[in-house]
mmCIF file of C-alpha atoms in Angstrom:
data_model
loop_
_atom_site.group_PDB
_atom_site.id
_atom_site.type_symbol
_atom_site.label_atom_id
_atom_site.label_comp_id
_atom_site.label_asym_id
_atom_site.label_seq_id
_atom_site.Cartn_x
_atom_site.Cartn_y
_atom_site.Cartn_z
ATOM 1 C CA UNK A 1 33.651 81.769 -45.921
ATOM 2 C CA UNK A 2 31.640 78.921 -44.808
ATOM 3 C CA UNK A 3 31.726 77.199 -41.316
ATOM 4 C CA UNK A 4 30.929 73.430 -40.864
ATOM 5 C CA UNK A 5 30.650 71.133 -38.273
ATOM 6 C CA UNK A 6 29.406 67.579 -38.223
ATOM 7 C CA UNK A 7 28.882 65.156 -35.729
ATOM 8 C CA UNK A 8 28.011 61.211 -35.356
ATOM 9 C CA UNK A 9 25.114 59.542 -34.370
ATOM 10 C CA UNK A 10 24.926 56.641 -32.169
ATOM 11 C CA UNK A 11 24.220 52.979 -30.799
ATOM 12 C CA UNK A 12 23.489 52.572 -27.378
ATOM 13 C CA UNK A 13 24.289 49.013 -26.159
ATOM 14 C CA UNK A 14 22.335 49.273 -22.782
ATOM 15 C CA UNK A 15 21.826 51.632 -20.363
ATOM 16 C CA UNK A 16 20.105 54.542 -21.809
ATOM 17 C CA UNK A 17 17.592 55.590 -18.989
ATOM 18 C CA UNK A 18 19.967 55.467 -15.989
ATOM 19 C CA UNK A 19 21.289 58.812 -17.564
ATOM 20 C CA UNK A 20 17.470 60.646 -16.711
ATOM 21 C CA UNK A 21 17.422 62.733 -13.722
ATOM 22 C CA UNK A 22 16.807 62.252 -10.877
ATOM 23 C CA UNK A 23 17.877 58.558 -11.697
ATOM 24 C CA UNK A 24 22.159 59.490 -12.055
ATOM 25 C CA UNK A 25 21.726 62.169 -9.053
ATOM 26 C CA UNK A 26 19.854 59.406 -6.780
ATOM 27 C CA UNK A 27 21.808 55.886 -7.715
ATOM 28 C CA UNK A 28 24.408 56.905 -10.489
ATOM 29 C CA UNK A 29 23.593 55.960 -14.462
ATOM 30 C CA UNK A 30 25.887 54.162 -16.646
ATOM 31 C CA UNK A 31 25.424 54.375 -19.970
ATOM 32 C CA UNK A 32 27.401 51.736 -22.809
ATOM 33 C CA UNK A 33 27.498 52.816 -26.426
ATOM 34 C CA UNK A 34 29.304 53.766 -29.664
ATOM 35 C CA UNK A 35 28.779 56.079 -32.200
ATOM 36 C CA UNK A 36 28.856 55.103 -36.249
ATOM 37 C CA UNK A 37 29.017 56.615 -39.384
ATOM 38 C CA UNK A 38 25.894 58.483 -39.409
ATOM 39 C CA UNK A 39 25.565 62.087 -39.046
ATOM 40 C CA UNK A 40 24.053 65.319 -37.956
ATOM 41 C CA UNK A 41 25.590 68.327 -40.021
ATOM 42 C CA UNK A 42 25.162 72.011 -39.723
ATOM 43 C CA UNK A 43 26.660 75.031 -42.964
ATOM 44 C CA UNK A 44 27.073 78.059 -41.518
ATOM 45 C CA UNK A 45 27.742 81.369 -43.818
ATOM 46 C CA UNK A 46 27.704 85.197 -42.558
ATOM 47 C CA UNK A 47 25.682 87.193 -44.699
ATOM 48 C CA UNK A 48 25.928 91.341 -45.455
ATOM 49 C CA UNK A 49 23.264 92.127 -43.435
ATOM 50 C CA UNK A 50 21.107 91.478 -39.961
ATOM 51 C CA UNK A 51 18.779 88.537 -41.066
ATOM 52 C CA UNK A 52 19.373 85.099 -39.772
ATOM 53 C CA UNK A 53 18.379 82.521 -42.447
ATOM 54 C CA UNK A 54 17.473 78.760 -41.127
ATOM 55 C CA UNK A 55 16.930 75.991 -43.762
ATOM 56 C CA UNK A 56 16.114 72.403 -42.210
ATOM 57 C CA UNK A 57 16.476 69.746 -44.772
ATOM 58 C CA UNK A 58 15.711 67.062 -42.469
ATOM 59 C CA UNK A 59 11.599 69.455 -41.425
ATOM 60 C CA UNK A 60 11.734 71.063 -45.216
ATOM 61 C CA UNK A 61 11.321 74.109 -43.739
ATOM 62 C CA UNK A 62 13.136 77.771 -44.290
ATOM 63 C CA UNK A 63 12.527 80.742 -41.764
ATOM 64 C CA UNK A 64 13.992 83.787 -41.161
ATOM 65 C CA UNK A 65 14.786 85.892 -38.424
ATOM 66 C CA UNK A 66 16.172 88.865 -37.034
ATOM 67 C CA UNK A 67 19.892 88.845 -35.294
ATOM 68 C CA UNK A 68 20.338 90.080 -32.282
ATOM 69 C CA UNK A 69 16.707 89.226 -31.202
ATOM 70 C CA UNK A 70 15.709 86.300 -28.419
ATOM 71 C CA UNK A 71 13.928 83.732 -30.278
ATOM 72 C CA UNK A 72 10.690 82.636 -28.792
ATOM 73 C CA UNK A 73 10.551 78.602 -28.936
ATOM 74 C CA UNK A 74 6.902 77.943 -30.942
ATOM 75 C CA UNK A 75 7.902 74.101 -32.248
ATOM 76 C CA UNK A 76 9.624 75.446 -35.392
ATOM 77 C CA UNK A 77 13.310 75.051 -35.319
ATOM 78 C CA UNK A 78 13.098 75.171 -31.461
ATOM 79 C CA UNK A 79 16.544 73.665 -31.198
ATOM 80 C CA UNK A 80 18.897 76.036 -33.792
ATOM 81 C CA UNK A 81 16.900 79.080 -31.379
ATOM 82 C CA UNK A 82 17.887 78.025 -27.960
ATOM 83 C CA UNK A 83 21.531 78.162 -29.280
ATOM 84 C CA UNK A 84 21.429 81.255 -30.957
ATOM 85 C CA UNK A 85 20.042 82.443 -27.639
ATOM 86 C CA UNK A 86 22.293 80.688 -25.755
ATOM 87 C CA UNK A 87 25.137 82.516 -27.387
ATOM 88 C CA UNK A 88 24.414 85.965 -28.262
ATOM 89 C CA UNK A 89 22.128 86.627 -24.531
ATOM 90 C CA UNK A 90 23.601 84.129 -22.256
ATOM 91 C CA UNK A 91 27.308 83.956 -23.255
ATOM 92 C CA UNK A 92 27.078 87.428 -24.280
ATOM 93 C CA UNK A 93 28.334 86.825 -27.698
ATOM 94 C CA UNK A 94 26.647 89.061 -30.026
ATOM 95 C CA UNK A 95 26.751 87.959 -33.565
ATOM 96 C CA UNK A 96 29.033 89.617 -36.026
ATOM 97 C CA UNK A 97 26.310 89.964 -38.421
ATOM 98 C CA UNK A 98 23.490 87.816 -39.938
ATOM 99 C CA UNK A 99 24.178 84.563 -41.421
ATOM 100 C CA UNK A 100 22.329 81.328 -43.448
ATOM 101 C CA UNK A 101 22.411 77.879 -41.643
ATOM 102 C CA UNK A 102 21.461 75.027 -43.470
ATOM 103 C CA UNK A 103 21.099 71.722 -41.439
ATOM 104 C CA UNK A 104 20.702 68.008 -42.301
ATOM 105 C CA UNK A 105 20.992 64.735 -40.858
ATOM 106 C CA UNK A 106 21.646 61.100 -42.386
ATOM 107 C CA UNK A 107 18.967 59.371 -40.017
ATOM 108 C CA UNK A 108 15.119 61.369 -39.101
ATOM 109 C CA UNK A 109 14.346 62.507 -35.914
ATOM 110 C CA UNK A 110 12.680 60.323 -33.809
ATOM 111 C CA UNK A 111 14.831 57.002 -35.245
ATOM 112 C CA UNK A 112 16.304 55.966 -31.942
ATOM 113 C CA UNK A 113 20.114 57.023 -33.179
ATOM 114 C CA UNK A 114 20.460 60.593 -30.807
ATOM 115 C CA UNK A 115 19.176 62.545 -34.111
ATOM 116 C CA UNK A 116 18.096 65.545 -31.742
ATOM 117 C CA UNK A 117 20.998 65.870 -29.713
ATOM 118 C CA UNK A 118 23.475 65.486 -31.995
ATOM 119 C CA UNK A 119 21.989 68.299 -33.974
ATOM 120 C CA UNK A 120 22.050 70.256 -31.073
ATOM 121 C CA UNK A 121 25.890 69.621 -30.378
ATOM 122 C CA UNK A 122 26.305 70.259 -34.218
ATOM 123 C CA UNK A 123 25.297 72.966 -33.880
ATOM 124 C CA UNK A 124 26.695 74.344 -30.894
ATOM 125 C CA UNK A 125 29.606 72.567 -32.523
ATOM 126 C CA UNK A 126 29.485 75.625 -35.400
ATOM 127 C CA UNK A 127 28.604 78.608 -33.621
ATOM 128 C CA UNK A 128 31.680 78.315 -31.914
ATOM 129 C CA UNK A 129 33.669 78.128 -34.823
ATOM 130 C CA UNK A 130 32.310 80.386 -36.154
ATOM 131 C CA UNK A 131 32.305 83.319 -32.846
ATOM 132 C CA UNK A 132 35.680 82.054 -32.101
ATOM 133 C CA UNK A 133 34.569 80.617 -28.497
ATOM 134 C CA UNK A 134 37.425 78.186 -27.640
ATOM 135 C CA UNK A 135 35.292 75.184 -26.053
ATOM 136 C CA UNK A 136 36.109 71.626 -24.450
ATOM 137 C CA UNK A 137 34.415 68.798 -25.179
ATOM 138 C CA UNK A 138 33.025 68.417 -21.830
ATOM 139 C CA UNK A 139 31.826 71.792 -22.114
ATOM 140 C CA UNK A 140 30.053 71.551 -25.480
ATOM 141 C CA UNK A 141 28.241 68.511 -24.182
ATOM 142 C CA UNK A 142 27.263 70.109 -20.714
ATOM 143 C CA UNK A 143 25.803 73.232 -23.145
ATOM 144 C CA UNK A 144 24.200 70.538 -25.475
ATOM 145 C CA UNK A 145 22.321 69.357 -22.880
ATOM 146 C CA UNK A 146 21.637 72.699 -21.071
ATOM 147 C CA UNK A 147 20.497 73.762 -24.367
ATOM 148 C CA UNK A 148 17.641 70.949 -24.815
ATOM 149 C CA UNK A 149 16.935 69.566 -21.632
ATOM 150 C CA UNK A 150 16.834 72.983 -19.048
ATOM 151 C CA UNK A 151 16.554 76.012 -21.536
ATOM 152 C CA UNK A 152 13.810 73.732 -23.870
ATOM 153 C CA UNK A 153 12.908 71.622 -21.700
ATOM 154 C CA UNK A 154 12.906 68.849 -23.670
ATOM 155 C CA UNK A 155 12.769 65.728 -21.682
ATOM 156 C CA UNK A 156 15.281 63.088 -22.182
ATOM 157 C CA UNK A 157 19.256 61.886 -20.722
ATOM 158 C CA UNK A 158 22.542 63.043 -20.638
ATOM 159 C CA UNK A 159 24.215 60.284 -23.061
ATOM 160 C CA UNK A 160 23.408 61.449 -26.583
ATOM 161 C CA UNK A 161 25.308 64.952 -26.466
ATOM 162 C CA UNK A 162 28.664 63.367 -24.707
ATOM 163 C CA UNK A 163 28.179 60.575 -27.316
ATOM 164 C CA UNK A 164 28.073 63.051 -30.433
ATOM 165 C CA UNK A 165 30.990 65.302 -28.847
ATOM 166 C CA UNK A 166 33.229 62.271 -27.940
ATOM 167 C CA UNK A 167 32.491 60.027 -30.209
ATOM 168 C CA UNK A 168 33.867 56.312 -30.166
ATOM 169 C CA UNK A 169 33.169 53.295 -28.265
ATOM 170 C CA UNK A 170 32.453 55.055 -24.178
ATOM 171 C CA UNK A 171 31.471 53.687 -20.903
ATOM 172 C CA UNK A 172 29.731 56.754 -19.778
ATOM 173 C CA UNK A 173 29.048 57.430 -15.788
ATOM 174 C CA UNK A 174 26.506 59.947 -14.753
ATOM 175 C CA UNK A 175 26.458 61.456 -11.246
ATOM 176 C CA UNK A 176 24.499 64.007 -9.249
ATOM 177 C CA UNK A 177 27.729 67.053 -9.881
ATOM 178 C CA UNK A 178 29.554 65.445 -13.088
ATOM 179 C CA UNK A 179 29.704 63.000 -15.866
ATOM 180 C CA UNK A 180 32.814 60.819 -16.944
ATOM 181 C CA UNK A 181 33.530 59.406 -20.403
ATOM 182 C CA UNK A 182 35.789 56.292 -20.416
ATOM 183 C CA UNK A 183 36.955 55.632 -23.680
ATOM 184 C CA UNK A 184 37.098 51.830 -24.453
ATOM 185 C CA UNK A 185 40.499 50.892 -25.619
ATOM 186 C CA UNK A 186 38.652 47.875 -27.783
ATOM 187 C CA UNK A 187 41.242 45.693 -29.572
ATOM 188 C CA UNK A 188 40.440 46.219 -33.607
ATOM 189 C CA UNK A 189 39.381 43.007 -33.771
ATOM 190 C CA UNK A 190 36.819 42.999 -31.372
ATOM 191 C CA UNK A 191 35.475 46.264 -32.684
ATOM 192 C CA UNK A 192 35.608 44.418 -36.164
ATOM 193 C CA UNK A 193 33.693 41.246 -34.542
ATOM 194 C CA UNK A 194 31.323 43.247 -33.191
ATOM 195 C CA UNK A 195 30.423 45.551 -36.146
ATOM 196 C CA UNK A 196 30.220 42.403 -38.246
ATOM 197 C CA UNK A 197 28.133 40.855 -35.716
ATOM 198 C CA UNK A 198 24.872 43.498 -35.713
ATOM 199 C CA UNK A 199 22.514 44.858 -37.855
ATOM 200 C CA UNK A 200 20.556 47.572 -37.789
ATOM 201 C CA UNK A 201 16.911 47.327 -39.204
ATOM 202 C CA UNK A 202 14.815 50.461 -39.567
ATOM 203 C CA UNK A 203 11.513 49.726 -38.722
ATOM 204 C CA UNK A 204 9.961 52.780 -40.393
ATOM 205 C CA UNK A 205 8.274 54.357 -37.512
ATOM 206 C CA UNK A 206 9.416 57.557 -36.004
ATOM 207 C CA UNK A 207 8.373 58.952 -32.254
ATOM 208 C CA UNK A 208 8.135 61.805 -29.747
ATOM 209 C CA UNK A 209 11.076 59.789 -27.100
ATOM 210 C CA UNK A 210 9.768 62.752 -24.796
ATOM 211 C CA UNK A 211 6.538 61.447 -24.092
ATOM 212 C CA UNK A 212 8.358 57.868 -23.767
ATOM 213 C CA UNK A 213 11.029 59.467 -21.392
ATOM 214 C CA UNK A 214 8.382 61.463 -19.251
ATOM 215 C CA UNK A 215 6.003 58.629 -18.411
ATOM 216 C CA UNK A 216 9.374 56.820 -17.322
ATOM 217 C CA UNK A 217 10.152 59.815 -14.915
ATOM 218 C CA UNK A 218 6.856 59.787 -13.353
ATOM 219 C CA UNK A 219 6.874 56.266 -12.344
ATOM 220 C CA UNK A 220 10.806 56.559 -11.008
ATOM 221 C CA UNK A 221 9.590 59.283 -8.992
ATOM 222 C CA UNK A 222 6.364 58.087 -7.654
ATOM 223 C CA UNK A 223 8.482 54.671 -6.536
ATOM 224 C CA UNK A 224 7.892 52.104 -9.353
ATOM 225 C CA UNK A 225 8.881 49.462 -7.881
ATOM 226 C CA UNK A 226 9.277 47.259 -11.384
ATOM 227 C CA UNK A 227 10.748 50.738 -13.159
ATOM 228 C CA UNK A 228 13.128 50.928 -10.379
ATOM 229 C CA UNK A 229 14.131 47.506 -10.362
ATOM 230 C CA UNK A 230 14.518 47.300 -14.059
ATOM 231 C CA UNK A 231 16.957 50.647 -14.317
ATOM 232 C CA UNK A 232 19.125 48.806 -11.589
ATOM 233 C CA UNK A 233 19.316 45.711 -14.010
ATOM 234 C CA UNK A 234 19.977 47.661 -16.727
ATOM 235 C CA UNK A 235 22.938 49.441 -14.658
ATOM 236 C CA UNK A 236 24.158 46.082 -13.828
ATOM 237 C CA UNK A 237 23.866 44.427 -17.402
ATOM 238 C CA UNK A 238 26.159 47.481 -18.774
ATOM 239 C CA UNK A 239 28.935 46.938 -16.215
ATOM 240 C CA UNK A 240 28.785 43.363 -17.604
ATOM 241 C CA UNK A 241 28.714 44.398 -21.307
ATOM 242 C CA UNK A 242 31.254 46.583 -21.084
ATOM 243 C CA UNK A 243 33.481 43.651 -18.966
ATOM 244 C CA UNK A 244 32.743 41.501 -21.789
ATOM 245 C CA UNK A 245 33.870 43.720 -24.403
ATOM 246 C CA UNK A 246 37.293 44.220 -23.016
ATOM 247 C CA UNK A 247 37.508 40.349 -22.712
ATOM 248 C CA UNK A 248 36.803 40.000 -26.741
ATOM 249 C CA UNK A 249 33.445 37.769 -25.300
ATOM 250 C CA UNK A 250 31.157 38.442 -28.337
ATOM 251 C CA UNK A 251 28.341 35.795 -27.838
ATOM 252 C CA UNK A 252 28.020 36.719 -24.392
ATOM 253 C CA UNK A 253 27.662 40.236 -25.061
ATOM 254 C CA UNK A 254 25.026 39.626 -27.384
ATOM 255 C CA UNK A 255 23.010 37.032 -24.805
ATOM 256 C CA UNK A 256 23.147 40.678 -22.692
ATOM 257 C CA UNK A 257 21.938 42.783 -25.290
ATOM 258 C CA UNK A 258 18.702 40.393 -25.166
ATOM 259 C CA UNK A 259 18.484 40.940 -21.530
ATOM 260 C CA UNK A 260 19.337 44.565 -21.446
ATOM 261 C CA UNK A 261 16.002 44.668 -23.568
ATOM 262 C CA UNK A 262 13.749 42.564 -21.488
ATOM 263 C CA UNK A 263 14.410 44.622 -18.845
ATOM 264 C CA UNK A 264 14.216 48.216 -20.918
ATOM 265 C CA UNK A 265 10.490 47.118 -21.843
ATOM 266 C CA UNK A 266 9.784 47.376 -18.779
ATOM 267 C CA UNK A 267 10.364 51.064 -17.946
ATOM 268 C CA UNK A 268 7.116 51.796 -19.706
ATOM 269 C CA UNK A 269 4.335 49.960 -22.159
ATOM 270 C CA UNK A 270 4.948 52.525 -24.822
ATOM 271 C CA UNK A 271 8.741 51.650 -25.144
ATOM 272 C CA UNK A 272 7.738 48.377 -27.479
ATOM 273 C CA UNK A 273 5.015 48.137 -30.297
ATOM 274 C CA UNK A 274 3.364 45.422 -31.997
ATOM 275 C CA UNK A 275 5.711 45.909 -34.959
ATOM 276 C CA UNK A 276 8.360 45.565 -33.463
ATOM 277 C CA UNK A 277 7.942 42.457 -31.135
ATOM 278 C CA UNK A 278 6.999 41.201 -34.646
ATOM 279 C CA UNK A 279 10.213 42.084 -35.935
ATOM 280 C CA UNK A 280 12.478 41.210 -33.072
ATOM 281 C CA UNK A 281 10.943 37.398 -32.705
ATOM 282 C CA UNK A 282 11.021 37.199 -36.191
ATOM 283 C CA UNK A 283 15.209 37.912 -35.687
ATOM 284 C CA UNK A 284 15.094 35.334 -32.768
ATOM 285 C CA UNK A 285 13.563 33.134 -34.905
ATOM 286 C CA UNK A 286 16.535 33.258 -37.541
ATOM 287 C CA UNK A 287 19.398 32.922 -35.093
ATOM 288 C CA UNK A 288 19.529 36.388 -33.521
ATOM 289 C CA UNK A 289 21.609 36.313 -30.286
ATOM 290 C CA UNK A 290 20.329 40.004 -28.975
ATOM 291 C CA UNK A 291 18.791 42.747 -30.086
ATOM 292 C CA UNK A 292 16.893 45.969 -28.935
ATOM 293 C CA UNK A 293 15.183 49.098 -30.206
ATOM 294 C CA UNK A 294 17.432 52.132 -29.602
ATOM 295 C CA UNK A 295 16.250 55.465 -27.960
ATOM 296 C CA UNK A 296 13.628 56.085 -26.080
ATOM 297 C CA UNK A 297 12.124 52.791 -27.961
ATOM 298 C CA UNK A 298 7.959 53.230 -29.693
ATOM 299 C CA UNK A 299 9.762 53.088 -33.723
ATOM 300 C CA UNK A 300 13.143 53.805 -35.005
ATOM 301 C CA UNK A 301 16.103 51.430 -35.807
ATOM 302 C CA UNK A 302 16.209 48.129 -34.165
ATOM 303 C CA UNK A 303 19.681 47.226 -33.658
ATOM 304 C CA UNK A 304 20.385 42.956 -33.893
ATOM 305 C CA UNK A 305 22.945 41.235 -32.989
ATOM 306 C CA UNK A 306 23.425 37.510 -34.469
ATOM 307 C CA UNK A 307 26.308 34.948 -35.604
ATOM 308 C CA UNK A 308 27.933 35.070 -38.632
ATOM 309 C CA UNK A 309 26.300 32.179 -40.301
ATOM 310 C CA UNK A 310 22.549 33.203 -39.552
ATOM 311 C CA UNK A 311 23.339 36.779 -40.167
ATOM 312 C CA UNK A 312 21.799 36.953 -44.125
ATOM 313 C CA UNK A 313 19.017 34.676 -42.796
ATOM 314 C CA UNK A 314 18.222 37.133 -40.298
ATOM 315 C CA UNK A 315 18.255 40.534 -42.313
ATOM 316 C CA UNK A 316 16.405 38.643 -45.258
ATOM 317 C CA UNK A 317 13.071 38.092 -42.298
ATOM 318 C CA UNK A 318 13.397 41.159 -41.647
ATOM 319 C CA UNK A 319 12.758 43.065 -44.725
ATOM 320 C CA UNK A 320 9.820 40.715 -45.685
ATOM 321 C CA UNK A 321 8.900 41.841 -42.483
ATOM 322 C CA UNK A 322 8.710 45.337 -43.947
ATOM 323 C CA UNK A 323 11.869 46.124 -41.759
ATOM 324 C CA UNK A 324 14.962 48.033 -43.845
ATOM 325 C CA UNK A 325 18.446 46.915 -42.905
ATOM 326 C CA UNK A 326 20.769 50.222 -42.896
ATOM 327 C CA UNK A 327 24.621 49.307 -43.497
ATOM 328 C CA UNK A 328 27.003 51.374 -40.850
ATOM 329 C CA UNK A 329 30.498 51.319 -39.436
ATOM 330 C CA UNK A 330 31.630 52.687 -35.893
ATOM 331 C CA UNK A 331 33.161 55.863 -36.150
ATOM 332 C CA UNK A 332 36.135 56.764 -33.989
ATOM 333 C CA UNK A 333 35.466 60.695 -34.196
ATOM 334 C CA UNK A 334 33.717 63.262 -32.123
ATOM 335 C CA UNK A 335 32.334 66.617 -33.046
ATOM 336 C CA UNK A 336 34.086 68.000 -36.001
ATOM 337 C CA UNK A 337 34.430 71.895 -37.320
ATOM 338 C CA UNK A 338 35.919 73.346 -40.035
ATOM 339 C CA UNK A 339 36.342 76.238 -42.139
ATOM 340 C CA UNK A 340 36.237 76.342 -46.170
ATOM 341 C CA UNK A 341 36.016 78.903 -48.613
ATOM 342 C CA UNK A 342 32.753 79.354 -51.188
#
């Protein structure tokens, strides 16, 4: 028997940073975003005996350990441990018997697309399955997070684990005692407008979005006046994105986009690089209507928006640029398990 799970990565259209405490407990985060066709997946088979086998594709690394053991976090496969811990000494689920986990994901960390998290929901995703721990999505997310953010401590928002268990176009609210997905009820072809509409251009820089996210943090809480100001905008500009979605108001959305990242490079000077101001005027340049880095911003996948017409003109600058376009789709589905026989 072998247990799989699989979940999607994601875009996020604006408002990533409202969802970082104590931002959502003081003034409420929004977040706006959609996941594609990208994903985080996690293979899961018992074994005869008490060893617990770990292969990351994504760090080439293999390590073993023993079951029925807390795992001490030392920067090697940090996030499969705090879910084996979480499970077997917090749930009080002890593990059956040992078992090989193999993991791999179709973008690296550190790209901007939720990598981490999703991995994390993956595999909290197939532990379940595979312990038999009936779950709801709300709860796998709230345990994705608890997982990275408290038991880790791995700095960084609430959106990315609701976004990988949900999956699907969501207008996300964060508050001080819950979080609320809204599903967007997009007509197809506004989803199809939109998905013909962007492009997303790997810059070929990864990052550490912790450092990125904890500098932000600081200056929230020591009163920021220009950090405080810009997460308001940034609230703001995702009620209107999401407003303009509904209304099929493609152009406009993208004209947002462009503002939502004015504003986001302002949270902190690390968020945008030299590269990638080169890449994203280049795109402006071309016809571009929008774009922004996604994540944390400092590298990753620069997600462009721009009309039909200039579209080839803009992905052609951006790979003599150095800049790789990535083809993707939205995908529709959440977290995903199943169970299939060697």
């Amino acid at each position: 028997m072998i247990v799989r799970a699989k979940a999607p990565l994601r875009i996020s259209f604006c408002g990533g940073g409202t969802d970082v405490s104590p931002y959502p407990e003081e003034r409420g985060g929004v977040v706006l975003s959609a996941t594609v066709d990208k994903y985080a997946y996690a293979s899961l088979r018992p074994r005869p005996d008490e060893e617990i086998h770990i292969t990351s594709l994504d760090y080439d690394l293999t390590r073993s350990y023993p079951a029925g053991k807390r795992l001490s976090a030392d920067g090697e496969l940090d996030l499969v441990k705090g879910v084996l811990n979480h499970f077997q000494f917090e749930a009080g689920q002890a593990l059956p018997c040992g078992c090989d986990i193999f993991l791999h994901s179709d973008a690296p960390p550190g790209s901007g697309l939720g990598s981490s998290s999703t991995m994390v929901t993956t595999l909290c995703g197939v532990v379940a399955e595979w312990l038999r721990v009936p779950l709801t999505p709300y709860e796998i997310a709230e345990l994705t997070y608890k997982v990275e953010r408290i038991d880790l401590g791995i700095a960084g928002g609430r959106q990315d684990q609701y976004a990988a268990t949900f999956g699907g176009f969501n207008f996300m609210e964060f508050h001080a005692d819950h979080t609320v997905v809204n599903p967007l009820r997009l007509r197809p072809d506004t989803r199809n407008e939109l998905e013909y509409a962007l492009l997303l251009c790997y810059t070929g820089a990864t990052r550490l979005s912790a450092h990125i996210v904890e500098n932000q943090t600081r200056s929230y809480r020591a009163g920021n006046a220009e950090v405080v100001a810009s997460l308001d905008r940034m609230k703001a500009l995702t009620l209107e994105m999401k407003a303009l979605l509904l209304r099929d108001r493609i152009r406009e959305f993208g004209e947002r986009l462009h503002l939502a990242w004015e504003a986001k490079k302002h949270l902190d000077s690390g968020i945008s690089t030299a590269q990638i101001d080169a890449l994203y005027g280049i795109a402006r340049r071309e016809g571009a209507v929008g774009g922004k880095i996604l994540g944390a911003g400092g590298g990753g996948f620069l997600l462009v928006q721009a009309p039909f017409e200039r579209k080839h003109r803009v992905a052609r600058a951006l790979e003599a640029e150095g800049g790789t376009i990535v083809p993707f789709a939205f995908e529709e589905r959440g977290l995903q398990t199943w169970v299939t026989q060697e």
